Amino acid sequence: MKSSSQIGKPTSRLEGELKVTGAAKYAGEYNVADLLQGYPVNSTITKGKIIKLDETTARQVPGVIEIFSHNNRPKLPWFDFMFMDMDVPPGSPFKPLLDEKIIYNGQPIACVIAEDFETARYAASLIQVTYEEEPFVTQLAANLAEARKPKKGMATFLKPLPPSPNGNFEKAFDQADATYSGEFIHGTEHHNPLELFASTTVYEGDGKITVYDKTQGTNNCQIYIANIFGLSFGDVRVVSPFVGGGFGSGLRPQYQLFMSVMAALELKRNVRVTLDRAQMFTFGHRPQTVQKTNFGASADGKVTAINHTAIAETSQIEDYTEVVVNWANMLYPAKNTKLEYKLVNLDVYTPIDMRAPGGSTGLHAIEATMDELAYKLNIDPLEFRLINYAERDVSSDKPFSSKELKECYRQGAEKFGWSDRNPETRATKRGNRLVGSGMSSGMWDVICIPAKAKAKLDKKGKLIVKSAVTDIGTGTLTVMTQIAADALGMDINDVTFKYGDSKHPMSPIQGGSYTTGVVGAAVHGACQALKKKIYKKARKMENSPFSSAAIEDVEFKEGAIYLKGDSSKSVTFKQVIAQNGGDPLKASKSNIPNVFKLKQYTRAAHSAAFVEVEVDEQLGMVNVTRAVTAVAAGRIINPKTARSQILGGMVWGISKALREETLMDHNLGKYMNPNLGEYHIPVHADIHDLEVIFVDEKDDIINELGVKGIGEIGLVSMAPAIANAIYHATGKRENKLPIHFDKLL
């Protein structure tokens, strides 16, 4: 058996065959006996109350078992505090079927439970609802005057509010040699993962349930269910090994979970509730945001004044926030800054994190503004960023734990051929198409939070590691297996990683690009603890070759322990287990970050994107012909799955810049394109030459593995680079995303 380091090896997904052959089961696919199906009924008004909910005809449909609404739902604790779920913002979480009040369009107001899905859906269409409507407000742009500062809460721990003003921005801006003031508008976006939200609740008896759920956090749903329904945590098991995309939509429990569990507990039956595609638009979204920037710079290219203001939407019940305006002074330090972030309460569902929340919004405004200043000063956009390069985070007066953004610039520019670029706008053509090149910086926080893992060497000398963490398609199963295999020097085929089950050790929700670093550190720690136990047993063996050796004097490889420098002296893991009477060896480890050490540093991943576009001069159609993204994100565990993550972010950047938006009729307060036919995303023909570079970066501060995470960093720099490339091609700056062809005609 050959031994080699698993970390850094481009390993294919271990679950890949299960997925492509259809053997992997998702939340709505489990074969459960005696299964009832539920279908939610959604409000057709935006604000008001239900006067009458007539279920008479629906209840007469053969196969209908029950219809739940505010009229007959069971009494519930409805715990209303921060631990209702792990991602709750300040305010009062939405409670399905609580009462007759309607607070947003599409709000679930009932759920039909029937013998099959088709019957439930048909019966739902027969329910007659009489409403009393009230005036509502859904348009952000018309209500900016109502903006206010967000409420403070635990959410600000992970999403810090803007720092206080520094220096004298107004004076510095007035005295600047070059200035740019811009308004940037970002519309609503919805996540639209391929897998629909579904929950299959199996009633085990005596109030115990097993729930197969589409989620980004099994423990999070377990906490939610136990709190809402007053159950013991031990009586609630949530299973979610395969997730068909999340992008943030599964961070908080969605209402189909509540309905499935409620019906199962009340009817003492197995119940599945699945949302259809249109219903996927009835919870959570990236919020509408209006930004204004005012940047000033000196003649030599040094940024002297930064003002960045963002006003975003939130619901009437919670203060959802994002980190939108904090980035500029971290990337391009100025002595005079004024950063503001405000919210407007609208009659919509609470927004929810969507891949690179806040960063993908704020960096567009920042990077477009920097681009404008570079042109005004007649300085190359890349050179302008290098002039303002931050060696230290002046916004918090802390050093970076590591930062190789400058190397991202160098390698990305070289690969792209940035030096060959004609600096003049509208200067390069291919036939009837204008050609432009643009670039952008990217930055994303590295979050360090606790997690736990268990490791076991079984009777056969194989390694089993457990964590409740989900794998939302990012390759978590594979990289955790690699980390575990590396820790004990084992072949990856001798390691099993069990995950996606709330009965396993506690894991945070999977999001924020922190899973590999956070859970990976716990897995690594558990394996290191097990390693010490294995070695301790090996030393106690009769005639042990390690009786006088320290653990530093041996190496673990090929399922055995070897004395360094003398491979003839070894003990296999199977022999160790035999020494232990055939019983497995176990160890667990909680990854508790050293907060006192970490808070001394700013921790972030960085990227640089370089993009070429072609713009049809007659039609205004934009095509991204090629792009390069260079990423510095610490140690890369699996270059193959990591590359896929960055490529996915780049594709989403194309979507954000040119395609993706949810359109609302503000007279109705209703989203008008809740389907994949009219909610436009890129298709294969839109994607061309995309390249990814991983820049070497060592970080001994963030965690034992030196891992930063890459889920978001590939997205944040892509859309701004596209917008800047369009400006270079056309000479026209369009600051509303997505950029439609009619704006370029």
XYZ file of C-alpha atoms in Angstrom:
745
model
C 0.000 0.000 0.000
C 1.548 3.283 -1.049
C 1.512 6.192 1.343
C 1.457 9.837 0.379
C 0.039 13.035 1.753
C -3.676 13.372 1.030
C -3.781 17.103 1.739
C -3.038 18.989 -1.452
C -3.958 16.056 -3.687
C -6.592 16.776 -6.421
C -8.993 14.041 -5.329
C -12.314 13.380 -7.052
C -15.471 13.578 -4.941
C -15.948 10.397 -2.973
C -19.730 10.592 -3.381
C -19.527 11.453 -7.085
C -20.617 8.046 -8.363
C -23.632 7.990 -6.036
C -24.754 11.348 -7.356
C -24.311 10.753 -11.070
C -25.963 7.319 -10.910
C -28.920 8.568 -8.892
C -28.108 6.396 -5.882
C -27.679 9.413 -3.578
C -30.949 10.127 -1.798
C -32.058 13.686 -1.173
C -34.586 14.903 1.397
C -37.619 14.308 -0.805
C -36.518 10.897 -2.100
C -36.402 8.607 0.930
C -38.610 5.548 0.635
C -40.818 5.774 3.712
C -43.781 3.488 4.319
C -47.256 4.881 4.949
C -46.146 8.329 3.796
C -48.484 11.317 3.623
C -47.752 14.316 1.422
C -48.249 17.989 2.247
C -48.726 21.005 0.008
C -48.624 24.582 1.385
C -51.153 27.265 0.524
C -49.639 30.715 0.047
C -51.102 34.166 0.542
C -52.076 36.074 -2.598
C -51.982 39.463 -0.880
C -49.007 41.314 0.553
C -50.340 42.766 3.792
C -53.559 42.485 5.784
C -55.387 39.635 7.453
C -57.411 36.541 6.692
C -61.128 37.084 7.258
C -62.215 33.609 6.218
C -60.428 30.472 5.110
C -63.013 28.187 3.516
C -61.754 24.585 3.409
C -65.132 22.940 2.757
C -64.588 21.859 -0.849
C -60.949 20.910 -0.273
C -61.821 18.618 2.631
C -64.282 16.728 0.428
C -61.563 15.620 -1.998
C -60.910 11.879 -1.569
C -57.488 11.302 -0.029
C -57.328 14.538 1.947
C -56.372 13.729 5.533
C -56.134 17.143 7.210
C -55.736 20.847 6.500
C -53.691 22.876 8.958
C -53.975 26.649 9.321
C -53.903 29.249 12.094
C -57.385 28.051 13.007
C -56.304 24.606 14.147
C -52.552 24.444 14.480
C -51.358 22.998 17.824
C -50.277 25.285 20.632
C -46.505 25.642 20.542
C -43.797 27.194 22.729
C -42.693 29.494 19.859
C -39.443 30.277 21.647
C -38.403 33.719 20.517
C -34.736 34.061 21.343
C -31.411 33.975 19.533
C -30.931 30.203 19.692
C -34.179 29.460 17.858
C -31.722 28.862 15.036
C -28.031 29.592 14.499
C -28.552 32.277 11.870
C -31.310 34.380 13.424
C -30.932 38.176 13.148
C -32.236 40.630 15.775
C -36.022 40.717 15.930
C -38.780 38.141 15.999
C -38.454 35.124 13.632
C -41.287 34.363 11.217
C -43.744 31.833 12.641
C -45.780 29.909 10.041
C -49.530 29.673 10.711
C -49.239 31.822 13.844
C -52.377 33.919 13.294
C -54.553 35.604 10.665
C -52.053 38.374 9.912
C -50.378 38.566 6.490
C -46.959 40.244 6.479
C -45.669 39.405 2.977
C -46.851 38.112 -0.392
C -46.557 34.346 -0.650
C -46.698 33.815 3.102
C -47.757 30.217 3.887
C -51.249 30.293 5.387
C -52.254 26.627 5.326
C -50.975 23.155 4.516
C -53.037 20.350 2.983
C -52.043 16.830 4.030
C -53.170 14.041 1.710
C -52.417 10.508 0.629
C -50.327 11.737 -2.294
C -48.748 14.944 -3.569
C -51.109 15.477 -6.488
C -54.170 15.239 -4.269
C -52.691 17.651 -1.741
C -51.829 20.154 -4.481
C -55.269 19.899 -6.087
C -57.097 20.285 -2.774
C -54.937 23.307 -1.941
C -56.194 25.009 -5.095
C -59.791 24.630 -3.870
C -59.318 26.551 -0.631
C -61.113 29.897 -0.783
C -59.568 32.742 1.207
C -61.193 36.073 1.979
C -58.759 38.817 2.936
C -58.868 42.300 4.350
C -56.015 44.108 2.621
C -53.864 46.887 4.037
C -51.490 49.351 2.334
C -47.976 47.959 1.943
C -44.482 49.141 1.066
C -42.073 46.996 -0.976
C -39.996 49.444 -3.003
C -36.656 50.359 -1.474
C -35.735 53.219 -3.803
C -38.927 55.147 -2.981
C -38.388 54.831 0.767
C -34.737 55.677 1.312
C -35.740 58.561 3.564
C -37.025 55.973 6.057
C -33.579 54.394 6.441
C -32.308 53.846 9.975
C -29.390 52.218 11.725
C -29.714 48.455 12.375
C -30.425 47.093 15.811
C -27.467 45.514 17.503
C -27.521 41.835 18.367
C -25.461 38.654 18.338
C -25.539 38.749 14.525
C -23.088 41.678 14.631
C -20.468 39.275 16.029
C -20.190 37.641 12.594
C -21.448 40.674 10.667
C -19.783 43.717 12.223
C -21.385 47.101 11.661
C -19.287 49.854 10.036
C -16.478 51.428 12.095
C -16.805 55.017 13.311
C -15.784 57.880 10.983
C -12.113 58.747 10.863
C -10.444 62.071 10.042
C -12.380 64.702 8.132
C -13.931 63.122 5.068
C -15.730 66.235 3.757
C -12.567 68.371 3.830
C -10.394 65.664 2.273
C -12.933 64.992 -0.468
C -13.189 68.703 -1.329
C -9.398 69.003 -1.533
C -8.830 65.818 -3.552
C -7.237 66.106 -7.006
C -9.587 63.475 -8.409
C -12.994 62.419 -7.172
C -15.787 60.103 -8.160
C -19.311 59.944 -6.799
C -21.490 57.046 -7.850
C -24.827 55.443 -7.094
C -25.036 51.679 -7.311
C -28.283 49.717 -7.390
C -28.569 46.000 -6.705
C -31.946 44.336 -7.093
C -33.390 41.299 -5.387
C -31.920 37.869 -6.142
C -33.167 34.417 -5.129
C -30.934 31.417 -4.479
C -32.565 28.820 -6.751
C -30.571 25.702 -5.887
C -31.495 22.794 -8.142
C -32.929 20.706 -5.297
C -36.296 21.929 -4.066
C -36.802 22.377 -0.345
C -38.306 19.218 1.142
C -38.688 17.639 4.576
C -39.605 14.005 5.197
C -40.581 13.436 8.834
C -40.715 9.868 10.100
C -42.804 9.492 13.251
C -40.942 6.985 15.420
C -43.512 6.911 18.253
C -43.509 8.431 21.744
C -42.858 11.874 20.309
C -39.604 10.827 18.654
C -38.975 11.802 15.038
C -36.385 11.413 12.309
C -36.376 14.181 9.722
C -34.724 13.987 6.313
C -34.315 17.655 5.494
C -32.827 19.864 2.804
C -30.633 22.005 5.046
C -27.175 23.478 5.542
C -27.153 22.530 9.211
C -28.572 19.371 10.783
C -27.961 20.591 14.338
C -29.565 23.922 13.457
C -32.788 22.222 12.386
C -32.627 19.972 15.446
C -32.434 23.078 17.693
C -35.280 24.721 15.789
C -37.598 21.700 15.974
C -36.904 21.010 19.639
C -37.510 24.632 20.643
C -40.648 25.124 18.551
C -42.343 21.854 19.431
C -41.059 21.538 22.997
C -39.225 18.268 22.325
C -36.066 16.880 23.849
C -33.041 17.299 21.579
C -32.412 13.582 21.905
C -35.847 12.819 20.463
C -35.144 14.806 17.289
C -32.805 13.447 14.640
C -32.151 15.401 11.443
C -30.440 13.681 8.507
C -29.094 15.429 5.420
C -26.142 13.682 3.740
C -26.825 15.010 0.240
C -27.877 18.568 -0.555
C -28.576 19.742 -4.080
C -27.177 23.233 -3.587
C -27.762 25.698 -0.800
C -25.949 29.007 -1.402
C -27.328 30.242 1.935
C -30.990 29.350 1.403
C -30.667 26.405 3.790
C -28.912 28.257 6.608
C -32.210 28.891 8.368
C -34.967 26.258 8.656
C -37.637 26.954 6.037
C -41.358 26.616 6.518
C -41.780 23.214 4.890
C -39.795 21.783 7.812
C -42.221 23.277 10.326
C -45.234 21.955 8.405
C -43.817 18.464 7.965
C -42.919 18.074 11.641
C -46.162 19.649 12.872
C -48.299 17.337 10.747
C -46.297 14.242 11.696
C -46.579 14.948 15.408
C -50.289 15.776 15.238
C -51.291 12.888 12.970
C -48.693 10.456 14.318
C -47.928 9.587 10.702
C -44.968 9.972 8.356
C -45.287 13.228 6.416
C -43.357 14.823 3.570
C -43.774 18.452 2.525
C -42.074 19.635 -0.665
C -42.066 23.165 -2.019
C -42.474 23.690 -5.749
C -40.272 26.074 -7.732
C -42.577 29.072 -7.358
C -42.686 28.501 -3.600
C -38.893 28.625 -3.546
C -39.376 32.375 -4.061
C -41.503 32.729 -0.910
C -38.702 32.858 1.670
C -35.332 34.599 1.870
C -33.413 36.423 -0.852
C -30.459 38.721 -1.429
C -31.825 42.128 -0.437
C -32.344 45.156 -2.621
C -29.497 47.574 -1.846
C -28.768 51.148 -2.902
C -25.197 52.341 -2.419
C -23.480 55.685 -2.793
C -19.731 56.192 -2.962
C -17.635 59.331 -2.769
C -13.922 58.623 -3.122
C -11.105 61.170 -3.473
C -7.461 60.714 -4.421
C -4.330 62.800 -4.771
C -2.577 63.387 -8.084
C -0.012 60.692 -7.322
C -2.803 58.124 -6.988
C -3.181 57.826 -3.230
C -6.770 57.480 -2.003
C -7.344 60.199 0.598
C -11.101 60.116 1.239
C -13.609 57.265 1.366
C -17.339 57.610 1.865
C -19.438 54.523 1.276
C -23.111 54.433 2.236
C -25.444 51.469 1.769
C -29.183 51.276 2.372
C -30.692 47.803 2.242
C -34.103 46.269 2.763
C -35.188 44.136 5.663
C -38.532 42.768 6.782
C -40.905 44.274 9.335
C -40.015 41.606 11.901
C -36.203 41.190 11.791
C -33.115 43.309 11.170
C -31.190 41.317 8.584
C -27.790 42.905 7.966
C -24.816 42.378 5.673
C -21.222 43.614 5.701
C -21.387 45.930 2.688
C -19.347 49.079 3.387
C -16.504 47.842 5.622
C -14.273 46.584 2.808
C -12.900 49.729 1.122
C -10.764 50.973 3.983
C -9.441 47.449 4.561
C -8.329 47.128 0.944
C -7.316 50.726 0.198
C -6.614 52.578 3.457
C -7.436 56.273 3.631
C -6.964 58.701 6.504
C -10.421 60.163 6.072
C -13.363 57.763 6.043
C -17.096 57.837 6.567
C -18.917 54.519 6.276
C -22.647 54.094 6.822
C -25.033 51.164 6.627
C -28.785 51.531 7.100
C -31.964 49.512 6.758
C -35.464 50.166 5.494
C -38.321 48.003 6.796
C -40.437 46.696 3.927
C -43.361 44.297 3.711
C -41.244 41.386 2.507
C -39.906 38.189 4.019
C -36.632 38.635 5.913
C -33.663 38.451 3.511
C -31.203 35.633 4.074
C -27.507 35.156 3.351
C -26.853 34.459 -0.308
C -23.376 33.430 -1.456
C -20.931 36.187 -0.466
C -23.626 38.256 1.271
C -22.675 41.917 1.444
C -19.265 41.369 -0.105
C -20.551 40.744 -3.621
C -22.724 43.843 -3.241
C -20.259 46.233 -1.633
C -17.191 45.292 -3.673
C -18.958 46.130 -6.910
C -19.436 49.709 -5.744
C -15.913 49.934 -4.317
C -14.119 48.419 -7.292
C -16.081 50.407 -9.878
C -15.300 53.590 -7.950
C -11.609 52.699 -7.810
C -11.718 52.023 -11.546
C -13.215 55.446 -12.223
C -10.538 57.170 -10.166
C -7.811 55.272 -12.022
C -9.137 56.525 -15.368
C -9.461 60.095 -14.083
C -5.852 60.029 -12.890
C -4.654 58.278 -16.053
C -3.187 55.457 -13.986
C -3.500 51.803 -14.942
C -6.283 50.245 -12.780
C -3.955 47.520 -11.516
C -1.173 49.981 -10.754
C -3.680 52.209 -8.947
C -4.598 49.341 -6.635
C -0.943 48.559 -5.993
C -0.308 52.205 -5.058
C -3.053 51.864 -2.440
C -2.161 48.349 -1.319
C -2.795 47.748 2.386
C 0.008 45.941 4.201
C -1.997 46.330 7.418
C -5.705 46.682 8.214
C -5.815 50.337 9.234
C -9.575 50.174 9.856
C -8.925 48.089 12.978
C -5.209 48.836 13.389
C -4.333 45.154 13.121
C -1.941 43.137 10.965
C -3.329 40.569 8.549
C -2.806 36.980 9.643
C -1.534 36.523 6.082
C -2.111 38.342 2.813
C -0.889 37.417 -0.664
C -3.176 39.696 -2.673
C -0.170 41.332 -4.320
C 0.872 37.939 -5.642
C -2.699 37.380 -6.851
C -2.366 40.601 -8.847
C 0.975 39.519 -10.310
C 0.081 35.971 -11.274
C -3.419 36.845 -12.456
C -2.216 39.745 -14.599
C 0.549 37.636 -16.134
C -1.792 34.783 -16.998
C -4.419 37.134 -18.408
C -1.955 39.264 -20.383
C -2.991 42.505 -18.666
C 0.134 44.363 -19.838
C -1.011 43.981 -23.476
C -4.216 45.909 -22.769
C -4.850 49.167 -24.635
C -5.721 51.611 -21.820
C -8.122 53.676 -23.954
C -11.856 52.945 -23.816
C -13.688 51.905 -27.022
C -10.277 51.387 -28.646
C -10.336 47.646 -29.374
C -12.707 45.855 -31.739
C -13.340 42.402 -33.157
C -15.642 42.873 -36.094
C -18.768 44.622 -34.794
C -17.884 43.887 -31.153
C -16.175 46.232 -28.757
C -13.557 44.481 -26.612
C -12.768 45.495 -23.066
C -10.690 44.253 -20.142
C -11.369 44.904 -16.484
C -10.043 43.762 -13.146
C -11.086 43.801 -9.520
C -9.853 42.885 -6.071
C -11.721 40.514 -3.801
C -11.770 40.003 -0.053
C -13.705 37.765 2.321
C -13.506 37.329 6.088
C -12.158 34.165 7.662
C -14.556 33.154 10.429
C -13.350 31.025 13.338
C -16.046 29.334 15.441
C -16.276 26.084 17.454
C -16.997 22.602 16.090
C -16.549 19.049 17.329
C -15.535 15.726 15.785
C -15.021 12.131 16.918
C -12.495 9.643 15.567
C -12.433 5.873 16.014
C -9.996 3.153 14.987
C -12.268 0.145 14.521
C -11.641 -3.576 14.997
C -10.257 -3.885 11.473
C -7.819 -1.031 11.903
C -9.936 1.296 9.767
C -10.594 4.923 10.690
C -14.104 6.288 11.194
C -14.593 10.026 11.795
C -17.926 11.680 12.621
C -19.373 15.187 12.450
C -22.920 16.506 12.020
C -21.713 18.861 9.275
C -23.569 18.788 5.948
C -22.052 18.705 2.469
C -23.977 21.134 0.286
C -22.116 19.986 -2.807
C -18.833 21.716 -2.051
C -16.789 18.560 -1.475
C -16.883 18.542 2.330
C -17.055 14.737 2.558
C -13.953 14.430 0.410
C -11.777 17.057 2.086
C -12.675 15.891 5.607
C -11.710 12.356 4.599
C -8.433 13.687 3.222
C -7.700 15.605 6.434
C -8.418 12.526 8.549
C -6.368 10.224 6.327
C -3.430 12.619 6.417
C -3.517 12.948 10.192
C -2.972 9.204 10.663
C -0.996 8.527 7.494
C -3.690 6.231 6.131
C -4.877 5.396 2.665
C -8.033 7.375 1.909
C -9.892 4.132 1.151
C -9.370 3.054 4.766
C -11.102 6.152 6.127
C -14.853 6.710 6.467
C -16.247 10.139 7.242
C -19.791 10.024 8.628
C -21.621 13.321 8.377
C -24.949 15.043 7.716
C -26.626 13.618 10.815
C -27.526 15.548 13.965
C -26.680 12.523 16.136
C -23.006 13.068 15.294
C -20.863 15.666 17.101
C -22.145 19.237 16.934
C -21.296 21.298 13.855
C -22.192 24.854 12.898
C -24.266 25.570 9.814
C -22.317 25.247 6.589
C -21.789 28.723 5.213
C -19.496 31.730 5.262
C -16.591 29.808 3.708
C -15.581 28.556 7.159
C -16.515 24.856 7.067
C -13.186 23.393 5.951
C -11.226 25.485 8.423
C -13.624 25.090 11.339
C -14.813 21.486 11.020
C -11.549 20.443 9.390
C -9.648 21.677 12.440
C -11.950 19.621 14.687
C -11.426 16.526 12.520
C -7.679 17.098 12.559
C -7.730 17.561 16.331
C -9.775 14.416 16.943
C -7.404 12.389 14.776
C -4.373 13.820 16.566
C -5.917 12.844 19.903
C -6.578 9.344 18.553
C -3.034 9.212 17.227
C -1.678 9.701 20.745
C -3.926 6.933 22.095
C -2.789 4.542 19.364
C 0.851 5.286 20.068
C 0.373 4.906 23.824
C -1.064 1.428 23.244
C 1.738 0.566 20.821
C 4.374 1.447 23.435
C 2.765 -0.892 25.965
C 2.906 -3.886 23.643
C 5.234 -6.714 24.594
C 8.634 -6.188 22.937
C 7.426 -2.883 21.514
C 10.024 -1.243 19.251
C 8.870 2.115 20.634
C 9.323 1.454 24.356
C 12.027 4.112 24.642
C 10.848 6.368 21.787
C 8.801 9.550 21.976
C 5.910 10.155 19.592
C 8.127 12.635 17.732
C 10.472 9.741 16.920
C 7.898 7.792 14.941
C 5.785 8.311 11.836
C 2.320 7.081 10.972
C 1.919 5.702 7.465
C 0.346 2.810 5.569
C -1.878 1.911 8.511
C 1.074 1.414 10.831
C 3.587 3.164 13.086
C 7.231 3.217 11.989
C 10.359 4.241 13.815
C 11.919 7.130 11.938
C 15.102 6.082 10.206
C 14.413 2.380 10.682
C 11.367 1.170 8.758
C 12.001 -2.403 9.905
C 10.634 -1.444 13.299
C 6.905 -1.036 13.060
C 3.536 -1.880 14.569
C 0.347 -2.071 12.499
C -2.924 -0.537 13.611
C -4.445 -4.025 13.603
C -1.808 -5.143 16.103
C -2.622 -2.165 18.302
C -6.312 -3.077 18.271
C -5.410 -6.668 19.141
C -3.358 -5.316 22.066
C -6.527 -3.470 23.142
C -8.453 -6.724 23.351
C -10.065 -6.185 19.944
C -11.895 -3.104 21.161
C -11.865 0.084 19.071
C -9.896 3.139 20.170
C -11.809 6.409 20.281
C -11.093 10.093 20.700
C -12.999 13.336 20.294
C -11.984 16.953 19.989
C -13.731 20.292 20.101
C -12.141 22.971 17.984
C -12.305 25.974 20.315
C -10.659 28.949 18.604
C -8.158 30.983 20.625
C -10.190 34.182 20.619
C -7.512 36.220 22.379
C -4.977 35.305 19.711
C -7.325 35.631 16.756
C -8.670 39.062 17.684
C -5.177 40.485 17.312
C -5.356 39.922 13.539
C -7.570 40.660 10.584
C -8.225 37.337 8.885
C -9.248 37.271 5.253
C -8.939 35.466 1.949
C -8.160 37.571 -1.120
C -8.602 37.335 -4.878
C -7.992 39.228 -8.076
C -10.193 38.769 -11.134
C -9.256 39.725 -14.689
C -11.998 39.664 -17.314
C -12.357 40.219 -21.060
C -15.754 41.048 -22.559
C -17.111 41.605 -26.009
C -20.012 44.019 -26.445
C -22.007 43.971 -29.661
C -21.931 47.587 -30.832
C -25.331 47.409 -32.551
C -27.223 45.206 -30.060
C -25.485 45.936 -26.770
C -25.235 42.217 -25.950
C -22.360 41.367 -23.575
C -20.311 38.188 -23.721
C -17.605 37.284 -21.189
C -15.026 35.711 -23.474
C -12.366 34.856 -20.904
C -11.526 35.393 -17.245
C -8.806 34.579 -14.751
C -9.246 34.539 -10.981
C -6.196 34.282 -8.730
C -6.954 33.309 -5.138
C -4.968 33.440 -1.903
C -6.869 31.368 0.649
C -4.250 29.727 2.809
C -3.676 26.013 2.432
C -5.700 24.308 -0.290
C -6.777 20.861 0.888
C -8.085 19.612 -2.468
C -7.149 21.644 -5.572
C -9.740 19.822 -7.692
C -12.805 20.546 -5.573
C -11.382 23.965 -4.696
C -11.095 24.849 -8.364
C -14.719 23.816 -8.849
C -15.739 26.163 -6.052
C -13.940 29.121 -7.619
C -15.298 28.291 -11.072
C -18.803 28.189 -9.591
C -18.225 31.592 -8.046
C -16.985 32.979 -11.362
C -20.061 31.680 -13.163
C -22.253 33.248 -10.489
C -20.331 36.492 -10.971
C -21.296 36.433 -14.647
C -24.882 35.779 -13.593
C -24.884 38.622 -11.072
C -23.358 41.105 -13.477
C -25.414 40.274 -16.550
C -28.401 38.023 -15.871
C -29.792 37.478 -12.430
C -32.637 39.447 -10.808
C -36.045 38.875 -9.278
C -38.591 41.376 -10.552
C -41.355 42.648 -8.312
C -44.559 44.447 -9.252
C -44.671 47.006 -6.456
C -48.353 47.623 -7.090
C -48.944 44.018 -6.054
C -45.943 43.516 -3.786
C -45.363 40.277 -5.669
C -42.371 38.724 -7.438
C -43.350 38.244 -11.067
C -40.726 35.786 -12.327
C -40.722 32.921 -9.793
C -39.473 30.276 -12.199
C -36.281 29.231 -13.977
C -37.686 30.279 -17.337
C -37.820 33.957 -16.433
C -35.323 34.150 -13.595
C -32.342 34.344 -15.912
C -29.099 32.540 -15.083
C -26.181 31.637 -17.389
C -26.343 28.554 -19.563
C -23.474 26.594 -21.101
C -23.298 28.897 -24.118
C -22.641 31.873 -21.825
C -19.527 30.371 -20.238
C -16.221 30.373 -22.067
C -12.558 30.358 -21.014
C -12.328 30.485 -17.207
C -9.034 29.889 -15.404
C -8.249 29.571 -11.701
C -4.922 30.190 -9.971
C -4.217 29.301 -6.349
C -1.461 31.440 -4.913
C 0.688 29.865 -2.215
C -0.146 31.325 1.176
C 0.920 30.143 4.616
C -1.120 31.124 7.656
C -0.230 29.848 11.125
C -2.804 32.021 12.888
C -6.257 31.032 11.655
C -6.287 27.305 12.513
C -3.963 24.317 12.752
C -4.469 23.508 9.082
C -3.905 27.053 7.797
C -7.171 26.810 5.816
C -9.174 29.932 4.959
C -12.094 28.692 2.853
C -13.032 29.484 -0.729
C -16.813 29.383 -1.118
C -17.280 33.133 -1.482
C -13.924 34.559 -2.551
C -14.328 33.468 -6.186
C -17.589 35.407 -6.529
C -16.874 38.770 -4.914
C -14.300 39.986 -7.448
C -15.943 38.672 -10.615
C -18.993 40.914 -11.106
C -17.001 44.155 -10.492
C -14.357 43.030 -12.979
C -17.071 42.434 -15.597
C -18.599 45.859 -14.968
C -15.157 47.456 -15.286
C -14.466 45.533 -18.498
C -17.768 46.758 -19.967
C -16.742 50.324 -19.174
C -13.385 49.773 -20.870
C -15.114 48.336 -23.928
C -17.864 50.944 -24.264
C -16.737 54.026 -22.336
C -20.044 53.869 -20.466
C -20.292 53.231 -16.738
C -23.427 51.317 -15.790
C -23.822 50.938 -12.022
C -27.094 49.025 -11.821
C -26.743 45.254 -11.731
C -27.517 43.256 -13.731
C -26.327 45.299 -16.710
C -28.947 45.022 -19.455
C -28.109 45.408 -23.110
C -30.513 48.343 -23.549
C -28.354 50.422 -21.190
C -25.398 49.978 -23.522
C -27.080 50.864 -26.806
